Coordinates of N, CA and C in Angstrom, one line a residue:
M1 N 2.4 20.6 16.1 CA 1.7 20.9 14.8 C 0.8 22.2 14.6
S2 N 1.0 21.8 13.3 CA 0.1 22.9 12.5 C -1.1 23.4 12.5
N3 N -1.7 24.6 12.8 CA -2.7 24.9 13.1 C -3.6 24.6 11.8
D4 N -2.9 23.8 10.6 CA -4.1 24.1 9.6 C -4.1 22.6 9.3
R5 N -4.0 21.6 10.0 CA -3.7 20.8 10.0 C -5.3 20.0 10.5
F6 N -6.3 18.8 9.5 CA -7.3 18.8 10.7 C -7.2 17.4 10.2
Y7 N -7.3 16.2 11.6 CA -7.7 14.9 12.3 C -8.8 14.5 11.5
I8 N -8.9 13.4 10.7 CA -10.8 13.4 10.8 C -10.5 11.9 10.7
V9 N -11.8 11.3 11.5 CA -11.7 9.8 12.1 C -13.0 10.0 11.7
A10 N -12.8 8.8 10.0 CA -13.6 8.4 9.1 C -13.8 6.7 9.5
G11 N -14.8 6.6 8.6 CA -15.1 5.0 9.1 C -14.5 4.4 8.1
N12 N -13.8 4.4 7.2 CA -12.6 4.0 6.5 C -12.1 4.8 5.6
Y13 N -11.0 4.4 5.1 CA -10.0 5.6 3.9 C -10.9 6.1 2.8
E14 N -11.8 5.2 1.9 CA -12.1 5.2 1.0 C -13.4 7.1 1.2
E15 N -13.7 6.7 2.8 CA -14.6 8.0 3.2 C -13.9 9.0 3.1
F16 N -12.4 9.1 3.9 CA -11.5 9.9 4.0 C -11.0 10.5 2.6
K17 N -10.9 9.6 2.0 CA -10.6 10.0 0.0 C -11.7 11.2 -0.2
A18 N -12.7 10.6 -0.5 CA -13.8 11.3 -0.9 C -14.5 12.5 -0.3
Y19 N -14.0 12.6 1.3 CA -14.3 13.9 1.8 C -13.1 15.1 1.2
V20 N -12.1 14.1 1.4 CA -10.6 15.0 0.9 C -11.1 15.9 -0.8
V21 N -11.4 14.9 -1.8 CA -11.9 14.9 -3.1 C -13.1 16.3 -3.3
K22 N -13.6 15.9 -2.4 CA -15.1 17.3 -2.0 C -14.3 18.5 -1.8
N23 N -14.0 18.6 -1.0 CA -13.6 19.4 0.2 C -12.5 20.3 -0.1
G24 N -11.3 19.8 -0.6 CA -10.2 20.4 -1.3 C -9.5 19.5 -1.9
P25 N -8.1 20.2 -2.0 CA -7.7 18.9 -3.5 C -6.9 18.0 -2.7
I26 N -7.0 16.9 -3.9 CA -6.2 15.1 -3.0 C -4.7 15.5 -2.4
D27 N -3.7 16.8 -2.7 CA -3.0 17.1 -2.1 C -2.7 17.3 -1.2
D28 N -4.1 17.5 -0.7 CA -3.7 18.0 0.5 C -4.1 16.6 1.8
I29 N -4.2 15.8 1.5 CA -3.7 14.3 2.3 C -2.6 14.4 2.8
I30 N -2.5 14.5 3.8 CA -1.2 14.0 4.5 C -0.2 12.4 4.6
T31 N 0.4 12.6 3.8 CA 1.0 11.1 4.0 C 2.5 10.9 5.0
S32 N 2.9 9.4 4.9 CA 4.4 9.7 5.8 C 5.5 10.8 5.1
G33 N 5.7 12.1 6.1 CA 6.9 12.6 5.5 C 6.0 13.7 4.4
V34 N 5.1 13.9 4.1 CA 4.5 15.0 3.5 C 3.3 15.9 4.1
T35 N 3.7 17.0 4.1 CA 3.0 18.0 4.6 C 1.2 18.3 4.0
G36 N 0.4 18.5 4.6 CA -0.6 18.9 3.9 C -1.6 19.3 4.6
R37 N -3.3 18.8 4.4 CA -4.2 19.7 5.6 C -4.8 18.4 6.0
Y38 N -5.1 17.9 5.6 CA -5.8 16.4 6.1 C -4.8 15.0 6.4
V39 N -5.5 14.6 7.6 CA -4.7 13.1 8.4 C -5.7 12.6 8.7
Y40 N -5.7 11.9 8.0 CA -6.7 10.3 8.3 C -6.4 9.8 9.5
V41 N -7.0 9.6 10.4 CA -6.9 8.8 11.9 C -6.9 7.7 11.9
A42 N -6.2 6.6 11.0 CA -6.3 5.4 10.9 C -6.7 4.3 12.1
N43 N -5.5 4.9 13.4 CA -6.0 4.5 14.3 C -5.2 5.4 15.5
R44 N -5.3 5.4 16.9 CA -4.7 6.1 18.0 C -3.8 6.1 17.7
N45 N -2.7 5.4 17.5 CA -1.3 5.7 17.4 C -1.0 7.2 16.2
I46 N -1.8 7.7 15.4 CA -1.6 8.5 14.4 C -2.0 9.8 15.5
I47 N -2.4 10.0 16.5 CA -2.3 11.2 17.0 C -2.5 10.8 19.1
M48 N -1.3 10.0 18.9 CA -0.9 9.9 20.2 C 0.7 10.8 20.2
G49 N 0.8 11.8 21.8 CA 1.8 12.9 21.7 C 1.8 13.8 20.8
L50 N 0.1 14.1 20.5 CA -0.2 15.3 19.9 C -0.2 16.2 21.4
S51 N -0.4 17.5 21.1 CA -0.8 18.9 22.2 C -1.6 19.3 21.8
E52 N -2.2 19.3 20.8 CA -3.7 19.8 20.7 C -3.5 19.2 19.3
I53 N -5.6 19.4 18.9 CA -6.2 18.5 18.0 C -7.1 19.5 17.5
K54 N -7.8 19.8 16.6 CA -8.2 19.9 15.0 C -9.1 19.2 14.2
G55 N -10.5 18.6 14.2 CA -10.3 17.7 13.0 C -12.3 17.2 13.4
F56 N -12.8 16.4 13.0 CA -14.4 16.0 12.9 C -14.3 14.7 12.5
Y57 N -15.4 14.0 12.9 CA -15.6 12.6 12.4 C -16.8 12.9 11.1
I58 N -16.5 11.5 10.1 CA -17.6 12.0 9.1 C -17.6 10.3 8.5
G59 N -18.8 10.3 7.7 CA -19.4 8.9 7.5 C -19.5 7.8 8.7
T60 N -19.2 6.7 8.5 CA -19.5 5.8 9.6 C -18.2 5.2 10.6
W61 N -18.0 6.3 10.6 CA -17.3 6.6 12.3 C -17.5 5.4 13.6
R62 N -18.2 5.9 13.6 CA -19.5 5.2 14.7 C -19.4 3.5 14.4
K63 N -19.1 3.0 13.3 CA -18.9 1.7 13.2 C -17.5 1.3 13.3
R64 N -16.9 1.8 13.6 CA -15.3 1.4 13.5 C -15.1 0.7 15.4
E65 N -14.6 -0.7 15.0 CA -13.8 -1.4 16.3 C -12.8 -0.6 17.2
D66 N -12.2 0.5 16.8 CA -11.7 1.3 17.5 C -11.5 2.3 17.6
I67 N -12.9 2.6 17.7 CA -13.5 4.0 18.0 C -13.3 4.5 19.4
D68 N -13.5 3.8 20.5 CA -13.4 4.1 21.7 C -11.8 4.0 22.1
A69 N -10.5 3.5 21.3 CA -9.5 3.8 21.9 C -9.2 5.9 21.1
I70 N -9.8 5.6 20.0 CA -9.8 7.2 19.5 C -10.1 7.9 20.0
K71 N -11.4 8.3 20.1 CA -12.2 9.4 21.0 C -11.3 9.3 22.6
Q72 N -10.9 8.0 23.3 CA -10.2 8.2 24.5 C -8.8 9.4 24.6
Q73 N -8.2 8.9 23.1 CA -7.0 9.5 23.1 C -7.3 11.0 23.0
I74 N -8.8 11.0 22.1 CA -8.8 12.7 21.6 C -9.3 13.3 22.9
D75 N -9.7 12.6 24.1 CA -10.3 13.4 25.1 C -9.2 13.8 25.7
H76 N -8.1 12.4 25.9 CA -6.7 13.3 26.6 C -6.0 14.2 26.3
I77 N -6.0 14.6 25.4 CA -5.5 15.7 24.1 C -6.5 16.8 24.5
K78 N -7.2 16.3 24.4 CA -8.1 18.2 24.8 C -7.9 18.1 26.0
Q79 N -8.1 17.7 26.9 CA -7.5 17.3 28.3 C -6.4 18.8 28.6
G80 N -5.4 18.1 27.8 CA -3.8 19.1 28.2 C -4.1 20.4 27.0
M81 N -4.9 20.8 26.4 CA -5.5 22.3 25.4 C -5.9 23.0 26.6
R82 N -6.8 22.6 27.5 CA -7.4 23.8 28.8 C -6.5 24.3 29.5

């Protein structure tokens, strides 16, 4: 993982896009096969297999139905970083 990547847990993709537009060039959104700085955590599979993670929660992330699974995966990654 590049140290420049930020994994963003947002309530939905629109919140994620709005954050990127406000805080960095829209070209920094990572889509499949493209390098960039921001990654939308659409589900826990996006972050599975990472050995380190850097990012944050924005918007209505608490309302996501899959938030417990995502937080569990983030905790697993962070334990491996220690």
